[in-house]
Coordinates of C-alpha atoms in Angstrom, one line a residue:
X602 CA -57.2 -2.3 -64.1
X603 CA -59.9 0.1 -63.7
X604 CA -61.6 -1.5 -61.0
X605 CA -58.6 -1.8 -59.2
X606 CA -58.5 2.0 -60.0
X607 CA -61.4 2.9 -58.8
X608 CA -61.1 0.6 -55.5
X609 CA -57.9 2.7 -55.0
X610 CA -59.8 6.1 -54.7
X611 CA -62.6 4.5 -52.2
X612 CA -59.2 3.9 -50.4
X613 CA -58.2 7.1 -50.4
X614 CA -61.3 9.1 -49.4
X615 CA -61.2 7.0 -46.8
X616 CA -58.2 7.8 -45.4
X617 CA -59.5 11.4 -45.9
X618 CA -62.3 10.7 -43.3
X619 CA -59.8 9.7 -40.9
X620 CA -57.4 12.6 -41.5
X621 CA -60.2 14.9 -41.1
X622 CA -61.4 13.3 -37.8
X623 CA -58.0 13.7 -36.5
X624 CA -58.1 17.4 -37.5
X625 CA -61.1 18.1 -35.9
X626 CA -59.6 17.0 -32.7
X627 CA -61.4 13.1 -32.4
X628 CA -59.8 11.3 -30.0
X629 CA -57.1 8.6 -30.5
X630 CA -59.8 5.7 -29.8
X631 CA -62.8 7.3 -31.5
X632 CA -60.4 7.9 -34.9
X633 CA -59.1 3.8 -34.3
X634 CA -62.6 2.3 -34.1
X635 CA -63.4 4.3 -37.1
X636 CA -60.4 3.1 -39.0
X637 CA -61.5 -0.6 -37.4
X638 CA -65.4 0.1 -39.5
X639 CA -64.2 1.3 -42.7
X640 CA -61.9 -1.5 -43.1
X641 CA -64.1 -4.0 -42.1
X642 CA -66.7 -2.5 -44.8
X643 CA -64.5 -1.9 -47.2
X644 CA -62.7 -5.3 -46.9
X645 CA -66.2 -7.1 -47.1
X646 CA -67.6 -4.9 -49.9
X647 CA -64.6 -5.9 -52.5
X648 CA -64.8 -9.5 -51.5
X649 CA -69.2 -9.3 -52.1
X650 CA -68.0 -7.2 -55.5
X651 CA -65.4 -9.2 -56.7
X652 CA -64.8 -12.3 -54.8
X653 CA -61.8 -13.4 -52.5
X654 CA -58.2 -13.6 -54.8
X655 CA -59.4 -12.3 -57.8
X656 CA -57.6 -10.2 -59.6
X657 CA -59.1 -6.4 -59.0
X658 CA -58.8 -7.5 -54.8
X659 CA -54.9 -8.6 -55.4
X660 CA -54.0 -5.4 -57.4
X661 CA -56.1 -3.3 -54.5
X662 CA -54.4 -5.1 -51.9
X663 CA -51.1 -4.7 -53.2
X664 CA -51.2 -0.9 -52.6
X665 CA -53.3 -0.7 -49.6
X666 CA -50.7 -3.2 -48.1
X667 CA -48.2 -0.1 -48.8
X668 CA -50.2 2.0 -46.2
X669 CA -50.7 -1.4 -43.5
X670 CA -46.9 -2.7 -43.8
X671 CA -45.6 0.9 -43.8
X672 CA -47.3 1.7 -40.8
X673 CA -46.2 -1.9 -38.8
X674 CA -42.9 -0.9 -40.1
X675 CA -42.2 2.2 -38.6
X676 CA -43.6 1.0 -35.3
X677 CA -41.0 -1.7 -35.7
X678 CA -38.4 1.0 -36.5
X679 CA -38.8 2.7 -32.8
X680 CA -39.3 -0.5 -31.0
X681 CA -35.7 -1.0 -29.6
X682 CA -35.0 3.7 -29.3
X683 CA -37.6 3.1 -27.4
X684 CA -36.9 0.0 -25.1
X685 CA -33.0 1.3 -24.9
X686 CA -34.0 5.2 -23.3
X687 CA -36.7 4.0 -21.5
X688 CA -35.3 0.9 -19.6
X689 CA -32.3 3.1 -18.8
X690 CA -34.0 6.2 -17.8
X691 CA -36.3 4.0 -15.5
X692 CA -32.8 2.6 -14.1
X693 CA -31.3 6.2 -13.3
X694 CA -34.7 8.0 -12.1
X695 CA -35.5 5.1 -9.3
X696 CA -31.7 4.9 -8.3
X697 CA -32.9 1.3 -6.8
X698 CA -31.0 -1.3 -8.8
X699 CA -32.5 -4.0 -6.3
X700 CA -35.8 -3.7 -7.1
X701 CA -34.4 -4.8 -10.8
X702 CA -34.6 -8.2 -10.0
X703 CA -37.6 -8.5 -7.9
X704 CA -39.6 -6.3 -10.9
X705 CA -38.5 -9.2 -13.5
X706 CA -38.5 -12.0 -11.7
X707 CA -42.5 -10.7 -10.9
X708 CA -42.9 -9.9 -14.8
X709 CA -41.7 -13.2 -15.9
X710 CA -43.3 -14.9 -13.1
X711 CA -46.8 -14.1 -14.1
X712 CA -46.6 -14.2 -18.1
X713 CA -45.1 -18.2 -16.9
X714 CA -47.9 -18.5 -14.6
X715 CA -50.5 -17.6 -17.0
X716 CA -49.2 -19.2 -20.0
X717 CA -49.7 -22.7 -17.7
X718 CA -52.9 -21.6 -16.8
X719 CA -53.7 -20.9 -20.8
X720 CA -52.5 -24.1 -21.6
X721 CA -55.1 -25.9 -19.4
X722 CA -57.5 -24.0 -20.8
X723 CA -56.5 -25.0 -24.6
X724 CA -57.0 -28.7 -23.0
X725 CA -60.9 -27.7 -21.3
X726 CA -61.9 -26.1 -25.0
X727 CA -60.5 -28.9 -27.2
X728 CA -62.4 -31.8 -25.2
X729 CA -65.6 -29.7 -24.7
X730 CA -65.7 -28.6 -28.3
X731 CA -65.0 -32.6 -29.2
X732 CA -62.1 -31.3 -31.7
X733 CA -60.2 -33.8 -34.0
X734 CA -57.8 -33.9 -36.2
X735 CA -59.1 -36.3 -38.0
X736 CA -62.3 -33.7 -38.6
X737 CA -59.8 -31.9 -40.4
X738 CA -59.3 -32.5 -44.6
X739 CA -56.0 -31.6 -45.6
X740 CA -55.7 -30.2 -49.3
X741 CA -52.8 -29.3 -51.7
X742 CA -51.9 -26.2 -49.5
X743 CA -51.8 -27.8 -46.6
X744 CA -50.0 -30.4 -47.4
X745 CA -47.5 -28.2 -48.4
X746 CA -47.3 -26.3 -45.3
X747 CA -47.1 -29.3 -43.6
X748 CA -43.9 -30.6 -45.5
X749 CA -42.6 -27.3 -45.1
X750 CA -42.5 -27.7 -41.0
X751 CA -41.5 -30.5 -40.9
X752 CA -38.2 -29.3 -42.6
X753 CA -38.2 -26.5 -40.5
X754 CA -38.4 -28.5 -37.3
X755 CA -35.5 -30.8 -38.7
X756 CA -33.3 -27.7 -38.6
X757 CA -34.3 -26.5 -35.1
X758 CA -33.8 -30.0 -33.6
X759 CA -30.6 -29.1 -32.0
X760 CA -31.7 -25.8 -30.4
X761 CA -32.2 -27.1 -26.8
X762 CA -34.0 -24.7 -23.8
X763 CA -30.2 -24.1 -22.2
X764 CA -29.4 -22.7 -26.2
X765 CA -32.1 -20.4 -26.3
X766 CA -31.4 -19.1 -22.9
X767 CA -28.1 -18.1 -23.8
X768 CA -29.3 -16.3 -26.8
X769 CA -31.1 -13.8 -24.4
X770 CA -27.6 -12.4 -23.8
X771 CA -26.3 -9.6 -25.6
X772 CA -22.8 -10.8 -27.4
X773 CA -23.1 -7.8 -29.8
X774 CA -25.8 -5.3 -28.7
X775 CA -25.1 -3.3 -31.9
X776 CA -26.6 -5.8 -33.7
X777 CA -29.5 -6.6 -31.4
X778 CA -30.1 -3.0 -32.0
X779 CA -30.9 -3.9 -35.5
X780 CA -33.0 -6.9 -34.4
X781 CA -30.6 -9.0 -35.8
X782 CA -31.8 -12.2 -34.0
X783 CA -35.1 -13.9 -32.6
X784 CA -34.3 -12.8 -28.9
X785 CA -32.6 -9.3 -30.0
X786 CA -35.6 -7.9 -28.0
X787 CA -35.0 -9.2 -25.0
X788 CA -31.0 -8.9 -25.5
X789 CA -31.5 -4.8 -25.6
X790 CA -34.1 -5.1 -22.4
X791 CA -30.5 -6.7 -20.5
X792 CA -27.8 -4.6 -22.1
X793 CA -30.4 -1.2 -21.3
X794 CA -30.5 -2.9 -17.8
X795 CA -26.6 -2.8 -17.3
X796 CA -26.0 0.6 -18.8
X797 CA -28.6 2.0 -16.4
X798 CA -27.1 0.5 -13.6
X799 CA -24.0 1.9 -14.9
X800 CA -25.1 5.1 -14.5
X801 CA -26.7 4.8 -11.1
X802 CA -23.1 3.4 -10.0
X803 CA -21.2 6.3 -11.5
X804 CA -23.7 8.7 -10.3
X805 CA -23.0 7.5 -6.7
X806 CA -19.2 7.6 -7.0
X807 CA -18.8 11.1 -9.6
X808 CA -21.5 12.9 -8.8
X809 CA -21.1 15.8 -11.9
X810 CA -20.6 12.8 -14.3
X811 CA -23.9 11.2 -13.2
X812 CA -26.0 14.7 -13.3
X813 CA -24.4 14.7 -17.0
X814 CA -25.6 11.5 -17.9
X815 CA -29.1 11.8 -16.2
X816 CA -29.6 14.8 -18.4
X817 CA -28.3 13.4 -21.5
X818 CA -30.8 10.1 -20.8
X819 CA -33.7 12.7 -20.6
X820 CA -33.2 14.6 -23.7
X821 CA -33.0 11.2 -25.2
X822 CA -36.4 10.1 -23.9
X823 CA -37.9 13.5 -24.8
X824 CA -36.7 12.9 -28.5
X825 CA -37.5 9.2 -29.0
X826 CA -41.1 9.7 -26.9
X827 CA -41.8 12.5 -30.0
X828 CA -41.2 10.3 -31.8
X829 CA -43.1 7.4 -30.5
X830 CA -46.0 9.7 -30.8
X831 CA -45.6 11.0 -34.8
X832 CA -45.9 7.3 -35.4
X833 CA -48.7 6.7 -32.8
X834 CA -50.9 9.0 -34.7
X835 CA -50.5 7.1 -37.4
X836 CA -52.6 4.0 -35.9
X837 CA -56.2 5.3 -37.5
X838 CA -54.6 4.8 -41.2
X839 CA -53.1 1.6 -40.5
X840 CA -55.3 -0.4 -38.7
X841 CA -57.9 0.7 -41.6
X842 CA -55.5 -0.5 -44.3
X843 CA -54.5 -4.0 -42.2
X844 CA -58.4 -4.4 -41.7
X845 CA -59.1 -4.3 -45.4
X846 CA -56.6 -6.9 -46.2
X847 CA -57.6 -9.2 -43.5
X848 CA -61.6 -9.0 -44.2
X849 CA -60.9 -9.0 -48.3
X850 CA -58.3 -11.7 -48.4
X851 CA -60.7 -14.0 -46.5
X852 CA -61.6 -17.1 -47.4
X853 CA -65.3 -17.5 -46.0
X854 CA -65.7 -21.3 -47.1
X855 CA -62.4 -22.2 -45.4
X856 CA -63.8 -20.6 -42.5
X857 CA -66.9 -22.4 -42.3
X858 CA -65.1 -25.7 -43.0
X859 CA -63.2 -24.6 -39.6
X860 CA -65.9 -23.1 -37.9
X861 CA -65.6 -25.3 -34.8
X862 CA -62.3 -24.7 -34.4
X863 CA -62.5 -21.1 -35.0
X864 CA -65.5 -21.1 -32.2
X865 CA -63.0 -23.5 -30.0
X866 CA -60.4 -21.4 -30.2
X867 CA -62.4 -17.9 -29.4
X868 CA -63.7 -19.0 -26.8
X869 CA -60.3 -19.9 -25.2
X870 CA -58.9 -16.6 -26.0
X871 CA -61.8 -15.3 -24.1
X872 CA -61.7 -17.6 -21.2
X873 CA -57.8 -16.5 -20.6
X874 CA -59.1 -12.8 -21.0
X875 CA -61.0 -13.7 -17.9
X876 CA -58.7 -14.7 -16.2
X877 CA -56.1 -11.7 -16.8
X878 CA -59.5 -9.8 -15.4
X879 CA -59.4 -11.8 -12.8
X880 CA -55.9 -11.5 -11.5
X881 CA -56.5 -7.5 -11.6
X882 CA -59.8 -7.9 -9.7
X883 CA -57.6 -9.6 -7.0
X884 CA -55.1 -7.1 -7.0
X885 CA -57.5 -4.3 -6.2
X886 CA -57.7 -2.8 -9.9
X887 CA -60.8 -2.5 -11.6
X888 CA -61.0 -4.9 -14.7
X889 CA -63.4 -2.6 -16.8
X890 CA -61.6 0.9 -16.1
X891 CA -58.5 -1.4 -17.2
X892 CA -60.4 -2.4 -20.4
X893 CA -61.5 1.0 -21.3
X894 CA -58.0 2.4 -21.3
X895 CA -56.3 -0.5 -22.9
X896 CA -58.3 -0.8 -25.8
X897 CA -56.7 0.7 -28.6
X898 CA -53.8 -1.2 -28.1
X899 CA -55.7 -4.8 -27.8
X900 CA -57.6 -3.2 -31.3
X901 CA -54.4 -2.8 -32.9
X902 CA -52.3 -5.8 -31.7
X903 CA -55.8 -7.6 -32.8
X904 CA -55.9 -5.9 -36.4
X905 CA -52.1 -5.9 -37.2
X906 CA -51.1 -9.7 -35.6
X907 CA -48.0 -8.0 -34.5
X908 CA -47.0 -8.0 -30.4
X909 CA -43.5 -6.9 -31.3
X910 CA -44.8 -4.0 -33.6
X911 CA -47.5 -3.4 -30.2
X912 CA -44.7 -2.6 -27.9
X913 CA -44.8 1.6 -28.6
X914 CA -48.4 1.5 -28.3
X915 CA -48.1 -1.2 -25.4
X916 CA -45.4 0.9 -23.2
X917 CA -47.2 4.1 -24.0
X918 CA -50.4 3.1 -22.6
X919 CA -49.1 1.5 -19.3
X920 CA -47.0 4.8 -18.1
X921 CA -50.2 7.3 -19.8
X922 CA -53.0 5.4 -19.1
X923 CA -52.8 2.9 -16.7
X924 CA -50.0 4.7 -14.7
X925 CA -47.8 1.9 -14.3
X926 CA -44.1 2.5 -13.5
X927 CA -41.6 3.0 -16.2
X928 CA -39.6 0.3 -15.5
X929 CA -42.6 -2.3 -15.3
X930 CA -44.2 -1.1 -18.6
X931 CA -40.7 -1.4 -20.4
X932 CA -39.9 -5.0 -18.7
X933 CA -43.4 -6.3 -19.5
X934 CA -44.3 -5.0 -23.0
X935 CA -40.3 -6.4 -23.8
X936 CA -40.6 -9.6 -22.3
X937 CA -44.2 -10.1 -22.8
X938 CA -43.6 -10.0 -26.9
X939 CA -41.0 -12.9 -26.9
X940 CA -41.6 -14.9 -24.1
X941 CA -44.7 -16.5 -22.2
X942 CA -47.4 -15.3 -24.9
X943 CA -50.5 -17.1 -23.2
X944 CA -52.4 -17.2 -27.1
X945 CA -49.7 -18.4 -29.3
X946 CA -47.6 -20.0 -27.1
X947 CA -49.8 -21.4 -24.2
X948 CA -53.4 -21.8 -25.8
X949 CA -52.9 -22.9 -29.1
X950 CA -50.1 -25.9 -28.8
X951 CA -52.0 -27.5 -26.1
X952 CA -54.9 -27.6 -28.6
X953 CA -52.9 -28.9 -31.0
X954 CA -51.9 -31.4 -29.0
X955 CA -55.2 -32.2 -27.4
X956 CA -56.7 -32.8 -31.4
X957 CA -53.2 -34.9 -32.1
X958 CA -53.5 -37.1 -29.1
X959 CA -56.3 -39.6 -29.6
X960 CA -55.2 -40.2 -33.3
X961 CA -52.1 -41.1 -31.9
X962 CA -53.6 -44.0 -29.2
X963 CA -53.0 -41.5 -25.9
X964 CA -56.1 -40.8 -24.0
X965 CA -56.3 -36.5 -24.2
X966 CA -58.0 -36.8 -20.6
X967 CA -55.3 -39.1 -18.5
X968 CA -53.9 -36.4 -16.1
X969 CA -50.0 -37.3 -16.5
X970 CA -50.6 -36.4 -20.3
X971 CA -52.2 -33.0 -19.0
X972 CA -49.2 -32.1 -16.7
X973 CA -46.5 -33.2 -19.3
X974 CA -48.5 -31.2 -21.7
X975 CA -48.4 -28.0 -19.7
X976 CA -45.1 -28.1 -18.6
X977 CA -43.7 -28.7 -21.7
X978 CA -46.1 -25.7 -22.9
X979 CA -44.5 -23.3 -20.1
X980 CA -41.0 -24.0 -20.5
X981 CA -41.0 -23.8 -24.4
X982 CA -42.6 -20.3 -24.1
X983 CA -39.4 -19.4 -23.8
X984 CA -38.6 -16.9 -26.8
X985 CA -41.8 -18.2 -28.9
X986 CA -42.5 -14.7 -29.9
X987 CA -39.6 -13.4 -31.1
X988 CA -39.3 -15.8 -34.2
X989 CA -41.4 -15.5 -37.3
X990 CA -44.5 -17.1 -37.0
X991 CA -44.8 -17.3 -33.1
X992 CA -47.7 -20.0 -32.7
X993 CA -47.0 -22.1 -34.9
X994 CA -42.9 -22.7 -33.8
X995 CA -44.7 -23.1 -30.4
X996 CA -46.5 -25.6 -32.3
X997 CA -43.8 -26.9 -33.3
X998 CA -41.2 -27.7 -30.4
X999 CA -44.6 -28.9 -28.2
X1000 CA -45.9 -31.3 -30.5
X1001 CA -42.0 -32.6 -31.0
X1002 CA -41.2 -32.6 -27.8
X1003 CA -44.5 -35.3 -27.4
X1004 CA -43.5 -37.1 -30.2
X1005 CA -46.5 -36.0 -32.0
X1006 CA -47.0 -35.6 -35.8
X1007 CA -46.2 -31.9 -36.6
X1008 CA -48.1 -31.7 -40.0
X1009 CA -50.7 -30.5 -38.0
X1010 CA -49.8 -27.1 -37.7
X1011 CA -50.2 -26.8 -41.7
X1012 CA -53.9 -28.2 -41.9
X1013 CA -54.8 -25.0 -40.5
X1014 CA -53.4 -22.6 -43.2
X1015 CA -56.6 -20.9 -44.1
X1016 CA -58.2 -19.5 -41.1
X1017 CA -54.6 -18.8 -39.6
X1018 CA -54.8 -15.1 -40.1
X1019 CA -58.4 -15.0 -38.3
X1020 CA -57.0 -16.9 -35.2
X1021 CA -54.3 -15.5 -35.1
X1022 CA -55.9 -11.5 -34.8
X1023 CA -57.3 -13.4 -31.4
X1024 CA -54.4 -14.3 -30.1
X1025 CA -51.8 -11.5 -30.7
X1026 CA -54.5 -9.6 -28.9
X1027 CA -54.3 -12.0 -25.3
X1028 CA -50.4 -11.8 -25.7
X1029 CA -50.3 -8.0 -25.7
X1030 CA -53.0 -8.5 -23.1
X1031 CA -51.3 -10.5 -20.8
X1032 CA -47.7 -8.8 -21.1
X1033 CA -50.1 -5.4 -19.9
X1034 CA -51.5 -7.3 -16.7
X1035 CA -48.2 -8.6 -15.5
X1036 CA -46.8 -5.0 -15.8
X1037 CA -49.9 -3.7 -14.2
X1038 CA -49.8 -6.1 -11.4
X1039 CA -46.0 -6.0 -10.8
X1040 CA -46.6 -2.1 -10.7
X1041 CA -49.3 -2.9 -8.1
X1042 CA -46.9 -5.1 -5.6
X1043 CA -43.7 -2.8 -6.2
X1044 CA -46.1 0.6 -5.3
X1045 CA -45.5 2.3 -8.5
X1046 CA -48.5 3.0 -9.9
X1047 CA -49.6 6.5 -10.1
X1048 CA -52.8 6.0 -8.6
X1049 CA -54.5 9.9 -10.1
X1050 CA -53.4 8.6 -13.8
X1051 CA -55.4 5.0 -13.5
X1052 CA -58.3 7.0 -11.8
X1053 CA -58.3 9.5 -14.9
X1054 CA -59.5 9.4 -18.1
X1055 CA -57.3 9.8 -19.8
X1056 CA -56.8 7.7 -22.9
X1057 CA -53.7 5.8 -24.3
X1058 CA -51.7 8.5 -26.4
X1059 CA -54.6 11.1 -25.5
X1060 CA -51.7 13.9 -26.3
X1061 CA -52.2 12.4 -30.1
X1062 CA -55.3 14.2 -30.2
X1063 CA -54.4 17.5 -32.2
X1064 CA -52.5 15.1 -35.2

């Protein structure tokens, strides 16, 4: 008890560091790196001191958590506010309800296209890393988690694609409002959608009713964007307390069991980074100002394995930083956090598979295996994200949908966490390029505001 005591109060001075670097004016991604360090130290320090799950690093962890859950949760808690005002305000300030459909179609077109393209790089990875899952041993835990899917994939056997399509649509926005269900993320980006071009439609036939409207709207933005930012300044604090549990809860000899996979996977996540660099290069916008100003949020979705609890931080730098449009950066950080995630639901399944496949007597090579593989990979991407536990349900429906052992998905219990940080990162990633490229094509960049330096949330400065 008084270890875990005294681990407690290195916590706290800590977070006195940060609150003093934010009153001395530190910028948003000076005071998040910082937060990134000390956890990273402190995490390592009590699993050197005490070793991983022993009982001073629980009883630590258990408060700390307070500080890293607390923080995910109220970024969860302004996620749809936010989505509702913005996509509606977007709707009314353009006036152009064509360009709706064009701007998602573009969205959805390139988090598709990229997921494909992720896919076939799961399949290059997993045959030049030689990965097996017969390399794998499978203990007690795993076992379990394997069990444990393949109940879960018995009750999911009847959700077919045309299903989950129909559960993008709002029946009771109330309750998607309350994130009632897997796709209530997407439901509130289409019910936003038709009360914005509600508005645009009554503004064109009652005039005074629409100028009413368009000013209520705004006042609602003002208020909900305060309020994006309270909690914004907040992301120091958290990402130190999510870094300590990550690093401290650990298990090293898991990882090094894994450490091929790990590797594998790393440098697949890297590999699609490219390519998201890539796509910008193409569309005239330079890849490294784009990394400079999109790092905190690819820090935080990396530290807190969260894209849907990304999304304030996500919209927030696209309209600041990057300059994109409103309208894109809403569409994009919304869609891009349940649907066409290029880590968890493009890159790992198709490793999965690739490792499952020569147990199985199917050569991981033969090209009609390859294209089956990817298309099955694309279309399931489908609402991936929205459900607890994104990558591995991706796992899950791909591997079924080949007629491939599932059990899989549980062998790698151990070093989930660490992969995972990876890959929430490339889905928050790729959501931000098809918002910044759509804002490209449709001209609605603010060119000055991508040329600046400013800094995602750079108003957070003074606390």
């Amino acid at each position: 008890m008084l270890y875990s005591v005294l681990n407690l109060a290195v916590f706290v001075v800590l977070l006195v560091v940060l609150f003093r670097q934010q009153k001395s004016e530190k910028s948003l991604s000076v005071r998040v790196f910082t937060g990134l360090g000390l956890g990273v130290l402190f995490g390592a320090s009590l699993q050197f001191i005490y070793g991983v799950g022993s009982g001073p690093i629980t009883d630590t962890l258990e408060y700390v958590n307070i500080v890293g859950s607390g923080y995910v949760s109220l970024l969860k808690m302004i996620i749809m506010p936010l989505i509702l005002v913005s996509i509606i305000g977007a709707i009314v300030k353009v006036k152009d309800t064509g360009s709706l459909g064009k701007m998602s179609g573009s969205i959805i077109g390139i988090l598709l296209a990229t997921t494909a393209v992720s896919a076939l790089i799961g399949v290059f990875v997993s045959n030049l890393f030689g990965l097996s899952a017969d390399g794998i041993v499978q203990g007690a835990r795993e076992m379990a988690r394997g069990e444990a899917l393949e109940t879960r994939l018995d009750g999911l056997a009847n959700v077919s694609f045309a299903d989950m399509i129909r559960s993008f649509f709002p029946g009771n926005p109330f309750a998607d409002l309350a994130g009632s269900r897997p796709t209530s993320t997407i439901a509130v980006v289409i019910f936003a959608a038709f009360i914005g071009v509600a508005g645009v439609k009554v503004a064109k036939t009652q005039p005074e009713i629409g100028e009413i409207f368009e000013r209520f709207v705004d006042v609602s933005q003002a208020i909900v964007r305060t309020l994006v930012r309270m909690v914004l300044s907040l992301t120091p604090y958290g990402i130190l307390a999510l870094m300590t549990k990550v690093v401290a809860g650990s298990n090293v000899s898991d990882i090094l069991t894994l450490l091929n996979f790990v590797v594998a996977s790393y440098v697949g996540l890297a590999l699609i980074l490219v390519m998201h660099l890539c796509l910008l290069a193409f569309n005239g916008i330079s890849p490294l100002r784009y990394l400079k100003k999109v790092s905190p949020v690819l820090l935080f979705a990396f530290t807190s394995r969260s894209s849907a609890g990304t999304i304030p931080l996500n919209i927030e730098t696209q309209t600041k930083s990057l300059g994109n449009g409103d309208g894109e950066a809403n569409f994009s950080a919304s869609f891009g956090a349940t649907m066409g995630q290029n880590g968890c639901a493009g890159l790992y399944p198709a490793m999965l598979a690739v490792m499952i496949a020569p147990t199985i007597g199917i050569n991981p090579l033969d090209p009609s295996f390859i294209l089956s593989l990817v298309a099955i990979v694309t279309i399931s991407s489908f609402g991936i994200a929205g459900i607890g536990g994104g990558a591995t349900f991706a796992a899950l429906i791909v591997l079924s949908a080949l007629d491939m052992p599932v059990a899989l998905a549980g062998l790698l219990i151990s070093i989930e966490p660490l992969i995972d940080m990876g890959r929430t990162a490339v889905n928050v990633n790729g959501a931000m390029t098809s918002g910044t490229i759509t804002s490209k094509w449709l001209g609605h960049t603010d060119g000055e505001t991508f040329a600046s330096d400013n800094e995602a949330s750079g108003e957070l400065k003074n606390g």
